[in-house]
Structures are given as C-alpha cells and as structure tokens.
Coordinates of C-alpha atoms in Angstrom, one line a residue:
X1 CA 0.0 0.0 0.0
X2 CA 2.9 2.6 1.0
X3 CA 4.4 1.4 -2.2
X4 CA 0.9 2.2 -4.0
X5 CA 1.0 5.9 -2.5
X6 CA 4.0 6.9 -3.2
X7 CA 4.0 5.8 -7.0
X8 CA 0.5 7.3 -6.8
X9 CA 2.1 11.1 -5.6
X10 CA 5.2 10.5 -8.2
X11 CA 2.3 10.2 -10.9
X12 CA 0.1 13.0 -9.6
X13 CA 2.7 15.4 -8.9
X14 CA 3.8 15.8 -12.2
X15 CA 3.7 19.3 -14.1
X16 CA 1.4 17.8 -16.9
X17 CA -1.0 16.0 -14.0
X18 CA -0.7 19.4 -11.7
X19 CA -2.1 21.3 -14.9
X20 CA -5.1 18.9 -15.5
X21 CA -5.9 19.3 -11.4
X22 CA -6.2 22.9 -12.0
X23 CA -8.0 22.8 -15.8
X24 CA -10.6 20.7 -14.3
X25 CA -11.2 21.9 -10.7
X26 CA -11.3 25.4 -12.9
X27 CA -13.8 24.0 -15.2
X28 CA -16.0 22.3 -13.0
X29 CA -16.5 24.9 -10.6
X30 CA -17.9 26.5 -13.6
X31 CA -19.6 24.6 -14.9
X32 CA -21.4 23.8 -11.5
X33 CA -22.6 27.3 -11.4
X34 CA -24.4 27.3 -14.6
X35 CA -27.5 25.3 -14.4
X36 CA -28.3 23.1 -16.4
X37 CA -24.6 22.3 -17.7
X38 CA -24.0 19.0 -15.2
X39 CA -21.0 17.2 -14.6
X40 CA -21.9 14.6 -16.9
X41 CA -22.3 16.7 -19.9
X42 CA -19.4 18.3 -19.4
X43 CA -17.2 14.9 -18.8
X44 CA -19.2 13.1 -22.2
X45 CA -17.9 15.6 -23.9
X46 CA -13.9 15.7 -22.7
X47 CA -13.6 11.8 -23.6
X48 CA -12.7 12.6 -27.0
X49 CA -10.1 15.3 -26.1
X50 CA -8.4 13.1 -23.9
X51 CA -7.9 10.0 -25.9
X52 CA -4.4 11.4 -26.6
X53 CA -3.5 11.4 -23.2
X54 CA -2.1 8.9 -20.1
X55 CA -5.4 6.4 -18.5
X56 CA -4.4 8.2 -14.9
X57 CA -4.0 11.9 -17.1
X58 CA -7.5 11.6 -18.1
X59 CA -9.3 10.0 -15.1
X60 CA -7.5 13.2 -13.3
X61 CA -8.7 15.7 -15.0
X62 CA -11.8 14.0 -15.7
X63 CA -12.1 13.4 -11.6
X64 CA -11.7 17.6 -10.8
X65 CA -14.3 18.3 -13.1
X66 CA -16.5 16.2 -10.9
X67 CA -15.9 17.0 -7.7
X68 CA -15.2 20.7 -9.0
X69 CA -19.1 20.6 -10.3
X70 CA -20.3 19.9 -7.1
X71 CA -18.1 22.5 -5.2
X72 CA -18.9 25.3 -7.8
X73 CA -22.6 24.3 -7.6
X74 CA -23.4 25.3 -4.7
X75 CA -23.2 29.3 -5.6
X76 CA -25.7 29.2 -7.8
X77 CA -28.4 27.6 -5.0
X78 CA -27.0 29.9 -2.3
X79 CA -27.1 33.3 -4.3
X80 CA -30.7 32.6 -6.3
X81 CA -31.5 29.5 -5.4
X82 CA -31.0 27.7 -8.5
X83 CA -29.1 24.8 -7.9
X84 CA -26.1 24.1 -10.6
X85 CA -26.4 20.4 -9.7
X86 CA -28.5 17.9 -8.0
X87 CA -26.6 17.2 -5.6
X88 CA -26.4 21.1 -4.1
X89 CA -30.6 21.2 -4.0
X90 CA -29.9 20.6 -0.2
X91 CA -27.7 23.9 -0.1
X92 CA -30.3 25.9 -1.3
X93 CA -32.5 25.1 1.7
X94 CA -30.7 27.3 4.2
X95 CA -28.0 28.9 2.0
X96 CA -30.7 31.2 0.0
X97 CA -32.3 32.0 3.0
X98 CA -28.7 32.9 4.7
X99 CA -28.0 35.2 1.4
X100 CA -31.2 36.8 1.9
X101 CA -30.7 38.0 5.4
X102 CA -27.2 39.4 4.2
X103 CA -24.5 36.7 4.7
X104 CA -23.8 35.9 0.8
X105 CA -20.1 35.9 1.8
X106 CA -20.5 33.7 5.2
X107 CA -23.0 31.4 3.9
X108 CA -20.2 30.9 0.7
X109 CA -17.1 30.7 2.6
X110 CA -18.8 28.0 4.8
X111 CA -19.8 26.2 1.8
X112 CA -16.4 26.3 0.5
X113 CA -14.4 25.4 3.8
X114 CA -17.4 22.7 4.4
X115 CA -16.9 21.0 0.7
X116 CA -13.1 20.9 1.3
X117 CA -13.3 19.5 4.7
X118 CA -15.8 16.3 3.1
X119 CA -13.5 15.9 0.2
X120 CA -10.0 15.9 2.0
X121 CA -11.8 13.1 4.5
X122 CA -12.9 10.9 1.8
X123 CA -10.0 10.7 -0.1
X124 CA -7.9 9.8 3.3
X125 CA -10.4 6.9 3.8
X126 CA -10.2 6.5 0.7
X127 CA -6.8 6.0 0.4
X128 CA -7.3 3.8 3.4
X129 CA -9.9 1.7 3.0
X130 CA -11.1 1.2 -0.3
X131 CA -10.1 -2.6 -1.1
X132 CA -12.4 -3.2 2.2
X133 CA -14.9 -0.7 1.0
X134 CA -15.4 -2.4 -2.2
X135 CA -16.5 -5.9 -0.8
X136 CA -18.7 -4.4 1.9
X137 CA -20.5 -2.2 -1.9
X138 CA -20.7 -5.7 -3.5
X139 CA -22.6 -7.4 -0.5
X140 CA -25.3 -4.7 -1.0
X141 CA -28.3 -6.2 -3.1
X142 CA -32.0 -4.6 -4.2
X143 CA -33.5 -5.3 -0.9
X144 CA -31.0 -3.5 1.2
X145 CA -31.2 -0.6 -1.2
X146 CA -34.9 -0.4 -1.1
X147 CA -34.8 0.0 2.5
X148 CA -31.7 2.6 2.3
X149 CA -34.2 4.7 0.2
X150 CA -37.0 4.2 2.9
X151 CA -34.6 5.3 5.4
X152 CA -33.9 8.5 2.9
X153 CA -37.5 9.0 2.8
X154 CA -37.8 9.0 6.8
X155 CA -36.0 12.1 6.1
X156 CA -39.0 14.3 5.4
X157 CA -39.5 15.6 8.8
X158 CA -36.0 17.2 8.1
X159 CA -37.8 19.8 5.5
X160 CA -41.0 19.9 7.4
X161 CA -41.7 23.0 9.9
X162 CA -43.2 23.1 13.2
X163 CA -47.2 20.9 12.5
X164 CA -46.0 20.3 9.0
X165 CA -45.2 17.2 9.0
X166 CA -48.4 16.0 7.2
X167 CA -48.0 18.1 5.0
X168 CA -44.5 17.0 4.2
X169 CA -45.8 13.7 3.7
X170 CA -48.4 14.4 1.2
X171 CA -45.5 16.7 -0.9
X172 CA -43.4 13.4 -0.4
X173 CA -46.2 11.5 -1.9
X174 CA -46.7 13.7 -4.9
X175 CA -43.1 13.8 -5.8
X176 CA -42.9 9.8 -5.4
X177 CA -46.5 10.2 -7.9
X178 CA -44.7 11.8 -10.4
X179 CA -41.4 9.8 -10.2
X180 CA -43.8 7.2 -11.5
X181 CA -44.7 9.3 -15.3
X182 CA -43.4 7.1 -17.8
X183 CA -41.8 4.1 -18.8
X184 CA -41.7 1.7 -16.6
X185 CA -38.7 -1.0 -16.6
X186 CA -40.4 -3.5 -18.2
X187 CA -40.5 -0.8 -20.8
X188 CA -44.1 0.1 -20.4
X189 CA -45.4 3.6 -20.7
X190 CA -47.7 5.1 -18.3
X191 CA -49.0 8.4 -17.2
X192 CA -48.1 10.0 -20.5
X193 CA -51.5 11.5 -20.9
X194 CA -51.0 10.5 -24.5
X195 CA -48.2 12.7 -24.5
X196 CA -45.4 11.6 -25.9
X197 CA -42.8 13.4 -24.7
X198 CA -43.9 12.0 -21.6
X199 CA -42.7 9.0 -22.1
X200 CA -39.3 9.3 -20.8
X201 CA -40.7 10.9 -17.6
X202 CA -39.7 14.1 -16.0
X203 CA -36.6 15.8 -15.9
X204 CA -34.9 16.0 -12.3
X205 CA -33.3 19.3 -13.3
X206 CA -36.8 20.8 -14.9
X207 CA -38.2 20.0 -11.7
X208 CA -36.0 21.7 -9.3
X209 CA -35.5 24.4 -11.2
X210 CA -39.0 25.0 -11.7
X211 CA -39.9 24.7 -8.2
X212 CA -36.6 26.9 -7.3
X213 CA -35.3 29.0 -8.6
X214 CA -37.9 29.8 -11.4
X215 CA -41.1 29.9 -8.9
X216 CA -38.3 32.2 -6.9
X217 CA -38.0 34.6 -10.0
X218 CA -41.7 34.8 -10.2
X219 CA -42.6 35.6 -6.8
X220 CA -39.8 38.1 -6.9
X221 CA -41.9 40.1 -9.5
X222 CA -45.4 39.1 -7.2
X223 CA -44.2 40.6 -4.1
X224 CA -44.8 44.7 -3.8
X225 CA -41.9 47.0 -5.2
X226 CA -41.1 47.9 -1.8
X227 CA -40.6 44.9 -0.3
X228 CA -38.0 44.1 -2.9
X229 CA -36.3 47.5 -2.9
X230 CA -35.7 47.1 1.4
X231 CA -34.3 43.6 0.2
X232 CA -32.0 45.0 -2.6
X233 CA -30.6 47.5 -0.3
X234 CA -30.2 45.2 2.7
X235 CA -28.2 42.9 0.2
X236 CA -26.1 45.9 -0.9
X237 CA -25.4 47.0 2.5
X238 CA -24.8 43.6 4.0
X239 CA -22.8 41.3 1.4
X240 CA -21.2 39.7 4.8
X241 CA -18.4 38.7 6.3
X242 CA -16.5 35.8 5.6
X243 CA -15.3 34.8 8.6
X244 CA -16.2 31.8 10.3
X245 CA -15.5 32.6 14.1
X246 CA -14.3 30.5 16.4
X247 CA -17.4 29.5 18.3
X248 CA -19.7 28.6 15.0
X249 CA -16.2 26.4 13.7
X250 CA -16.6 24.3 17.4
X251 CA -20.4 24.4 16.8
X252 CA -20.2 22.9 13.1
X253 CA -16.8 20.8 13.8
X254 CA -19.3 17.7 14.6
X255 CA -21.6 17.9 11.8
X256 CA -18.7 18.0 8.9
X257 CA -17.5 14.9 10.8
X258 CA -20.7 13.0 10.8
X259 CA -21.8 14.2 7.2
X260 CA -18.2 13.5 5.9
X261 CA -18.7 10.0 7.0
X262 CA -22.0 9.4 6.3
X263 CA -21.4 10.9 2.6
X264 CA -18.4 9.0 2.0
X265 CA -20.3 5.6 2.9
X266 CA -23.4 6.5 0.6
X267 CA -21.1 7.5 -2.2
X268 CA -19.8 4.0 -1.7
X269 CA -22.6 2.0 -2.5
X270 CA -23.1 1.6 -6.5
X271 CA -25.9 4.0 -7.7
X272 CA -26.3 6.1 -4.6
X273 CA -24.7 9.2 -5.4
X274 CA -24.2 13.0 -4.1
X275 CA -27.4 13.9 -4.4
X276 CA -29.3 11.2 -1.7
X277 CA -25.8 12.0 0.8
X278 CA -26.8 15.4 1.1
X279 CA -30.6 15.1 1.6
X280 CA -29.6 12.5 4.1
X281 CA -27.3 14.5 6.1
X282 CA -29.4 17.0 6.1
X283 CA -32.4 15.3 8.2
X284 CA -29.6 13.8 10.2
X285 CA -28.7 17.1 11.2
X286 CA -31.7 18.8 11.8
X287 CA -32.9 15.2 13.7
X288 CA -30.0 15.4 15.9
X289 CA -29.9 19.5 16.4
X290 CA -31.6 20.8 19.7
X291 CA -35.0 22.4 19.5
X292 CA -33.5 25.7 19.3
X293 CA -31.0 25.1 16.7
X294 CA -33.9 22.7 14.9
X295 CA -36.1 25.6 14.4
X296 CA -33.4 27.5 12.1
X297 CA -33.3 24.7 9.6
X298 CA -34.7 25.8 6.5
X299 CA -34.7 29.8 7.8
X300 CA -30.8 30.0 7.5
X301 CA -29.2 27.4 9.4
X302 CA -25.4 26.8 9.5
X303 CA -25.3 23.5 10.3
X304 CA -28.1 23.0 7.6
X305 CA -26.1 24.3 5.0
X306 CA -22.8 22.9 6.1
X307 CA -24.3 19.2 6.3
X308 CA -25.1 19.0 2.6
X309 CA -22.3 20.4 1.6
X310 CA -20.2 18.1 3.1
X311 CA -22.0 15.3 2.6
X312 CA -22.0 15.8 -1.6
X313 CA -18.3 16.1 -2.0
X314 CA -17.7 13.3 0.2
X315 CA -19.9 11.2 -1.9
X316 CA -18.1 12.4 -4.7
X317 CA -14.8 10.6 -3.6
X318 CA -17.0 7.7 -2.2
X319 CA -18.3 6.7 -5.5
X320 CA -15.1 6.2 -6.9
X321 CA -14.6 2.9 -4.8
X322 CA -16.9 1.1 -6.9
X323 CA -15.7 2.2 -9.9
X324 CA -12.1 1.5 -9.3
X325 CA -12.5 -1.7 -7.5
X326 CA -15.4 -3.3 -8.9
X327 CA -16.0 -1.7 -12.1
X328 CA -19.1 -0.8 -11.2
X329 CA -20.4 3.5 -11.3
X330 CA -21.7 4.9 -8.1
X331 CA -23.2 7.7 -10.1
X332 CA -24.4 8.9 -13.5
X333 CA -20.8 10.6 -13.8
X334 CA -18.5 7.9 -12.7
X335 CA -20.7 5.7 -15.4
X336 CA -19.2 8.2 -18.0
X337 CA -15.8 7.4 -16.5
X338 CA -16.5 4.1 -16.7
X339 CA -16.9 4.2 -20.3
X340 CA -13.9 6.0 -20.7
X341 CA -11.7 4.1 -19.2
X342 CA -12.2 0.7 -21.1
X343 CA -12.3 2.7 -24.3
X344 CA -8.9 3.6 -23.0
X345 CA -7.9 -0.1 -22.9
X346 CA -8.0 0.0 -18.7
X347 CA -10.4 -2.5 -17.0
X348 CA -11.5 -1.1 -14.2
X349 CA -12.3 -4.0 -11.1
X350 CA -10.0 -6.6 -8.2
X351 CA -7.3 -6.5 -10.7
X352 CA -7.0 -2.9 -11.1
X353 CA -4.5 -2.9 -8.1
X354 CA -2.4 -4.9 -9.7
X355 CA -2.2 -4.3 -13.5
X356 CA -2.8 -0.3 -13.0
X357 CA -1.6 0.4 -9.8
X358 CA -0.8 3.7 -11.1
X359 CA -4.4 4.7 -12.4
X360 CA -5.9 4.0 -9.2
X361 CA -2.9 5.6 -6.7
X362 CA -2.4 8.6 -8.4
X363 CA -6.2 10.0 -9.0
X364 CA -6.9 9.2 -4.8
X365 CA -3.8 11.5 -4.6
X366 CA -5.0 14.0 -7.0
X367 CA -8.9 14.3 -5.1
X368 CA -7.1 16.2 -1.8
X369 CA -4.7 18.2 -4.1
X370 CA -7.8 19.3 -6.0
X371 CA -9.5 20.2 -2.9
X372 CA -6.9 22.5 -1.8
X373 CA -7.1 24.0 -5.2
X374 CA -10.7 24.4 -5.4
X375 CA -10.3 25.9 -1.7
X376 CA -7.6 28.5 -3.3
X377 CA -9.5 29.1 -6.1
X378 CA -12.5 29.5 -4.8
X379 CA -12.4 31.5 -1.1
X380 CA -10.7 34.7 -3.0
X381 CA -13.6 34.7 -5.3
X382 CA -16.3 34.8 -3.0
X383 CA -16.6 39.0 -2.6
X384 CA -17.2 39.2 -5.9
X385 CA -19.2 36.4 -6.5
X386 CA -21.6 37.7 -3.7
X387 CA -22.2 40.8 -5.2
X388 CA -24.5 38.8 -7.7
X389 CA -26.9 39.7 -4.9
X390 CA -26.4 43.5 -5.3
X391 CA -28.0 43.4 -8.7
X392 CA -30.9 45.7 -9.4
X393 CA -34.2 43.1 -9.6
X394 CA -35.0 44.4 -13.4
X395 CA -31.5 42.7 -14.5
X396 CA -31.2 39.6 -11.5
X397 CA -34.9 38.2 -12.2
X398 CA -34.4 37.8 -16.4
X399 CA -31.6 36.2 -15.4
X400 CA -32.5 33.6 -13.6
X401 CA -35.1 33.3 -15.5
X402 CA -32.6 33.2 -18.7
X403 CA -30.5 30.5 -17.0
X404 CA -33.0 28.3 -15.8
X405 CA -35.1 28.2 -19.1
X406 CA -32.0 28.2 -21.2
X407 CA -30.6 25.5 -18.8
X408 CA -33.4 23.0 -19.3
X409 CA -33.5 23.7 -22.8
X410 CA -30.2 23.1 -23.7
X411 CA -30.5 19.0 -21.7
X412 CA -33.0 18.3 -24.1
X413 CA -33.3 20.5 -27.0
X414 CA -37.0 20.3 -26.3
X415 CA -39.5 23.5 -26.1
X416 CA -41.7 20.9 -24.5
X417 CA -39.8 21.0 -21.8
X418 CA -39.6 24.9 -21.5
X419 CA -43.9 24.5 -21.3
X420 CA -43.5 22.2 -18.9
X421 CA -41.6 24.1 -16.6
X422 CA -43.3 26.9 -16.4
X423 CA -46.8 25.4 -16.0
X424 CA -44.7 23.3 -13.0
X425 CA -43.4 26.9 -11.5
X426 CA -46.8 28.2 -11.7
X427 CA -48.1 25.2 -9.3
X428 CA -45.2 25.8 -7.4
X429 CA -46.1 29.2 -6.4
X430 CA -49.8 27.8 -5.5
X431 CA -47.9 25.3 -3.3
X432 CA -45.8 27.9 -1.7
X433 CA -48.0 30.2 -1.1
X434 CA -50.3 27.4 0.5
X435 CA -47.3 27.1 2.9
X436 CA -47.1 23.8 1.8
X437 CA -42.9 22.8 2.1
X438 CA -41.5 21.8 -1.4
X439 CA -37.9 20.1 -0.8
X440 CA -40.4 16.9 0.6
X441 CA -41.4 16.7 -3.1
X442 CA -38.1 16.9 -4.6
X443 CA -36.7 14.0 -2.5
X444 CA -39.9 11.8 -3.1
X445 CA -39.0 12.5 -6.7
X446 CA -35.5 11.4 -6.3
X447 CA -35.8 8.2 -4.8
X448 CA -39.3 7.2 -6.3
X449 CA -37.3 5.7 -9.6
X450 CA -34.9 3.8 -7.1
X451 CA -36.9 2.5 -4.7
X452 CA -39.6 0.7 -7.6
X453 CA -36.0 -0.6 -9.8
X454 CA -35.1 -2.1 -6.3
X455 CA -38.5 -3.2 -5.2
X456 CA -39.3 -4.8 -8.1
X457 CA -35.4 -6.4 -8.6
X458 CA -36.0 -7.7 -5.0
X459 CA -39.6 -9.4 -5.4
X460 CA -38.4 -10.8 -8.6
X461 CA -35.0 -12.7 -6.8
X462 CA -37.2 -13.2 -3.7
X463 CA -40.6 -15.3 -6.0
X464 CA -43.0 -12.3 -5.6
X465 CA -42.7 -12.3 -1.8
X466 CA -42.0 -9.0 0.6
X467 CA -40.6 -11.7 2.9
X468 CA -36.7 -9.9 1.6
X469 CA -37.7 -7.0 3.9
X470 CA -37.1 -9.1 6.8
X471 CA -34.8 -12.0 6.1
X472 CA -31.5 -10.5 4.9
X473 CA -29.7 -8.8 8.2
X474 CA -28.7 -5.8 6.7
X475 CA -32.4 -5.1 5.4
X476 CA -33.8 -5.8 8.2
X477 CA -31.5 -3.9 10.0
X478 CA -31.8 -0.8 7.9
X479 CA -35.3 -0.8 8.3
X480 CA -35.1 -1.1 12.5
X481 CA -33.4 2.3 11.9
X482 CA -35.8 3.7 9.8
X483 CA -38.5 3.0 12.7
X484 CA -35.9 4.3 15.1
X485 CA -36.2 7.3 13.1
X486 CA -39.9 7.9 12.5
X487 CA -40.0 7.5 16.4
X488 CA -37.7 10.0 17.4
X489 CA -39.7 13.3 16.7
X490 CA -43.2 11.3 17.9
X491 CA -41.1 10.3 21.3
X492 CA -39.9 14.4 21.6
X493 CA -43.2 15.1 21.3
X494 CA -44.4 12.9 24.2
X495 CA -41.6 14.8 26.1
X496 CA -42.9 17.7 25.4
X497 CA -46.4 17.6 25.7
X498 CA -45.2 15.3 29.3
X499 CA -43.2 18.5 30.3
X500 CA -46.0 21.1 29.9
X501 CA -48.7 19.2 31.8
X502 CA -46.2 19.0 34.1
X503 CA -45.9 22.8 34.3
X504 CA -49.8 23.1 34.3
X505 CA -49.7 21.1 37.1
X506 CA -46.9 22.3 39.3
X507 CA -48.4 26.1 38.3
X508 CA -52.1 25.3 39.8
X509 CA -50.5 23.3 42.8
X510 CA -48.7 27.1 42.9
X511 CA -52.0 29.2 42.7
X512 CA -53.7 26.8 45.3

C-alpha cells in the first residue's frame, strides 16, 4: 500500500497531472454554477479530447471536473437558489435563505471550507480503506437498497416545519407520484396523458429548477416594489463577512464529521450518489440538532447548510470505490468514467491494483490536491461572486429566468420541456404560497425511480414475496433504523407535551 502511495504522488505530482488538477477543478467549478450544464455533460464531452492522453491523465482531470461541479454548484443555489447540480438542491435550503438575510459571503465561505473539509476526509479513507470498502459495496443487493431509500424518505420531517409534517408527507407522496410518469422498466409507458414526450418521464433538473429558482424569479416580481427595494438595499449594504468565528467552527466541527462520513459511505454504495448524501445528512442534522438550533433549519441554518455540503463532496470521492474496485459506477458521472476508461484499454475492477496500480494511486492522490485548489481558487472569489446579490431586480430576475429556461433547454433540445416548466413553476407558487414545504417533493421524486428498480429487482430474486424486507440482516437492520427514526420526533413530542402538563400542574399546585 505505501508502495501504492508513493507511486500514486510520483504520478500525480507531475507538471502535466498538476495542470489537469487545475484545468478541471477550474472548469467544473464553472460549470457547477451554470444550471443546467452537469458534470456529466461536461465529462461526455472531454472523452474525446483526452484520448491522446495517459489512463491516470484523463481520469484526473476528468475526476476535478467532478468534484469541481459539485463544489462550484453550490453558488448558484445559495445566491438565487438555482441549484447548478442535483446534488447542491440541499444547499439551497438554508443557504438562500442565509443570502437573503445578508451573509452571501459567510454562507459561501462556509460552503467552501465545508466541501473541502468532506473531500479531504474521503479521499484519506479512501486512500485507506477502499479494497475493504469495495467488498462491503458488492454485499449490497436490491433489498437492502430499497430500505436505504425508505430510510432517505424518513428524512421528510427534516424539510417539514413546526405541524407540517403531514403536510411534508403528502409533498413526499406527490413527488414519489410523479417519479412514476413514464416508462416503466419493463418498458411500459404510463401516465403520459398520451403525450409523448412524456414517455421518458420528468426531468430532475426541470423540476428543481421550476420549483426553485424559477417559482423564486416569479414571486420576486409578485411581491410589492417595496418589499423588494428594502431587500436590494439590505443585500447591498450587507454582502457579509467571511469569517467563520471561532465559536460557529466548534459548533459545526461535529456535523462536517458525521456528514463526511455518512457521505463517503453512501457514495460508496453503486448507484447512490451525491445527491441522496446530502438530503440525508441534512435530516440527520436537523434530527439530531436541539430544538433551538432545529427551528433555524430551513430559515438560515449553519449546520443546515454545512451538512449537505459536506456530505455531496464526500460522496463524490465515495463513489469512486466502486468504480475502481469493482467496475461498477456509483453515479451517473463515474458511469461516464466508466466508459472512458475501457475505451482507453484499462479494466477497471480486483485486478486494477495490480495491473494499473498507477491509475488508481495517483487520481486518490490528485482528489485532496484538487481540494486544496478548489479551496484557493474558490475563497478569494467569494466577494465578488456575492455581489450577484447586489443586482438591481430588473437585470437579476431575467436572469434567472434566462438560465433556468435556457438551462433546461439546452439537456434536451425540447421546447416541450420549456412548457412544462413553467406550467410546473406556476403550481409551485400555488404550493408555496399554501405554505405547503416543497424540498419533501423533490426528494420523493429522487428516490421514487430507485426505490420501484429495487423493489421490483427484489420481489423478482425473492418469488414475488415481501418476505426480503425481513430475512436479509442488513435489510432488516436498515429498516429497525428507519422506525428508530420515525419515532424519534413522535417520542420528543411525548416529552414535550409530558413537560408542559407537568408545568400546568406544578403552576395550579402554585395558585392553590
């Protein structure tokens, strides 16, 4: 292994290798801010300019414009909630809100400090256990995934308010309805209206950007002039420190360790990805925060934007263990790596380690020397980046609407699409201004697709029996969690509602 790592720092640390850290940190960070232009786009269409270069070259530079995506994405959710990526929808939860109330440069620098911290902590255990990693991934089958996604789903009461939490539900339900419009995977269209550009289903990206930041846009131009003129001149006066003090770093110190870890792992299993890392940390967080610090989730909460953060850069590292060691992707990107590394004559899987030691040594090396990069790049940036929020609303609001349409447009070169999304914003300012929470939706939507390609995989192996949900240990233990989980805010409840009769009582044994 030492061996491994130091042929892995010789390969990395080359001028050509150094260049390619930078080019693609540079150009994913980017890319992450424009919506619309993913990762995977971006990545599908380097394979053919790298085809003159060195396996470990290309997988480098291919490797910072990934985790470089998810860095830069988050600035587009925090500034006008419009989130670059999929996996930075969980930022925009508190980091809008923190943009809002005047901390553009805090709630940035955070995200920044809290994306390096997750990707320097997966790639050291990555570096350190990956050949383990990769046989606990491959023991993973359909039913223990299907209960990981229950698990994510248990979530909900993460992005539901004070007595919202039926209401969270029935947003969770919807988004799980329309995860279902389309073909199904026996092939079998449904739900298409007789439309048929319906029949692939909806677009993640239409969705949150019609429920974000284009339903922001709008109700931007719905609120009264001088609402938005006290906003524009808070903004301007208050673009906001940078510093993190001393007090909110010991505060938040936990949380990047628990979301670092719990990222990492779900990046590890095959399929899971950035984007279900961050929603999960995020109810983690706010399920383990005290009441005070709960009620601040979703109003401008550090520890709610620092979770997701986290959490989606760690995954990023994560999901490179399956690639590298079993040849199988852990997201939609590293399946695009995938695909470019057998067309460049390398196999990834077991043997890797021994017939391209170099490959799989020197991009681990190059993940935390990217991070320090995209830390260097990125923090100087940040006062000028915040001043997006300083824009007059005649020249901010067509621009987010410009990116957003333009962004959905340009995935599927579809004006369908462009219809769709604005009949979807329009329903989403009727939710919102219902006061009905829309995150629950987004995450329904999500996992909806993997939880029936699981379900169904499972009840196939299993002879059309749920009997899987109990007999495999890790299934059934996943799902004693899941219980543990749905209890927890029902049992604080109990406490609560035990404490104030107690009050009651003590206060009239007072009066008499």
């Amino acid at each position: 292994m030492l061996e491994g790592i130091l042929q892995g720092i010789t390969t990395a640390a080359t001028p050509v290798n150094l260049m390619m850290v930078f080019i693609g940190c540079f150009a994913g960070t980017f890319i992450g801010m424009l919506p619309g232009l993913g990762p995977i786009s971006a990545i599908a269409l380097m394979i053919p300019i790298t085809y003159s270069f060195e396996p470990s070259t290309a997988l480098i530079l291919m490797a910072g414009v990934y985790y470089g995506a998810i860095f830069g994405g988050s600035t587009s959710s925090i500034l006008i909630n419009a989130p670059g990526v999929a996996g930075t929808v969980a930022t925009a939860f508190d980091g809008y809100p923190l943009a809002k109330q005047g901390h553009a440069g805090k709630a940035l620098a955070l995200a920044a400090y809290a994306s390096f911290s997750g990707g320097t902590i997966s790639a050291i255990l990555l570096l350190i256990a990956a050949p383990a990693l990769a046989s606990v991934s491959k023991s993973f089958q359909s039913s223990d995934y299907f209960a990981l996604m229950i698990m994510g789903l248990t979530a909900v009461s993460a992005f539901a308010g004070k007595g919202k939490f039926l209401l969270a539900i029935l947003m969770t339900l919807l988004g799980l309805m329309l995860s279902t419009i389309g073909q199904d995977q026996t092939g079998v269209p449904r739900f298409h209206f007789g439309i048929a550009d319906l029949y692939d289903g909806l677009d993640f990206l239409l969705l949150a950007m019609a429920t974000f930041a284009l339903s922001e846009a709008l109700m931007v131009v719905l609120k009264p002039q001088s609402d938005t003129k006290e906003s524009e001149a808070a903004a301007k006066g208050k673009l906001g420190s940078m510093k993190i003090t001393r007090d909110e770093a010991k505060d938040l110190a936990p949380t990047v360790g628990r979301s670092s870890l719990l990222g990492f792992f779900v990046g590890v299993l095959p399929g899971a990805g950035a984007t279900i890392a961050s929603f999960l940390a995020y109810g983690m967080e706010r399920n383990l925060a005290p009441k005070k610090e709960k009620e601040k989730f979703g109003k401008g909460s550090l520890r709610g934007l620092a979770a997701p953060e986290t959490a989606n850069n760690a995954a990023c590292s994560g999901s490179f263990v399956p690639l590298l060691t079993l040849g199988i992707p852990g997201s939609g990107t590293t399946a695009i790596m995938l695909g470019a590394l057998i067309s460049y004559g390398v196999q990834p899987g077991p043997r890797l380690f021994v017939e391209n030691p170099t490959v799989f040594w020197s991009v681990i090396i190059s993940m935390y020397i990217g991070n320090v990069i995209l830390l260097i790049l990125n923090l100087p940036l940040i006062p000028y980046i915040a001043r997006l929020l300083a824009l007059p609303r005649q020249i901010l609001t067509p621009l987010i609407l410009f990116f957003s349409l333009m962004g959905v447009y340009l995935l599927s070169n579809n004006t369908f699409d462009i219809h769709l999304m604005v009949i979807v914003a329009v329903v989403a300012i009727v939710i919102r201004l219902m006061d009905f929470p829309l995150a629950p939706m987004l995450m329904g939507f999500i996992l909806g697709g993997m939880m029936e390609e699981n379900f169904r995989r499972a009840i196939t192996i299993n002879d059309e029996s749920i009997s899987f949900l109990w007999e495999r240990p890790i299934t059934l233990s996943i799902l004693i969690v899941t219980i543990l989980l749905l209890m927890a805010p029902l049992i604080g409840t109990f406490r609560e509602m035990r404490a104030k009769r107690l009050r009651d009582r003590l206060a009239m044994d007072g009066e008499l």
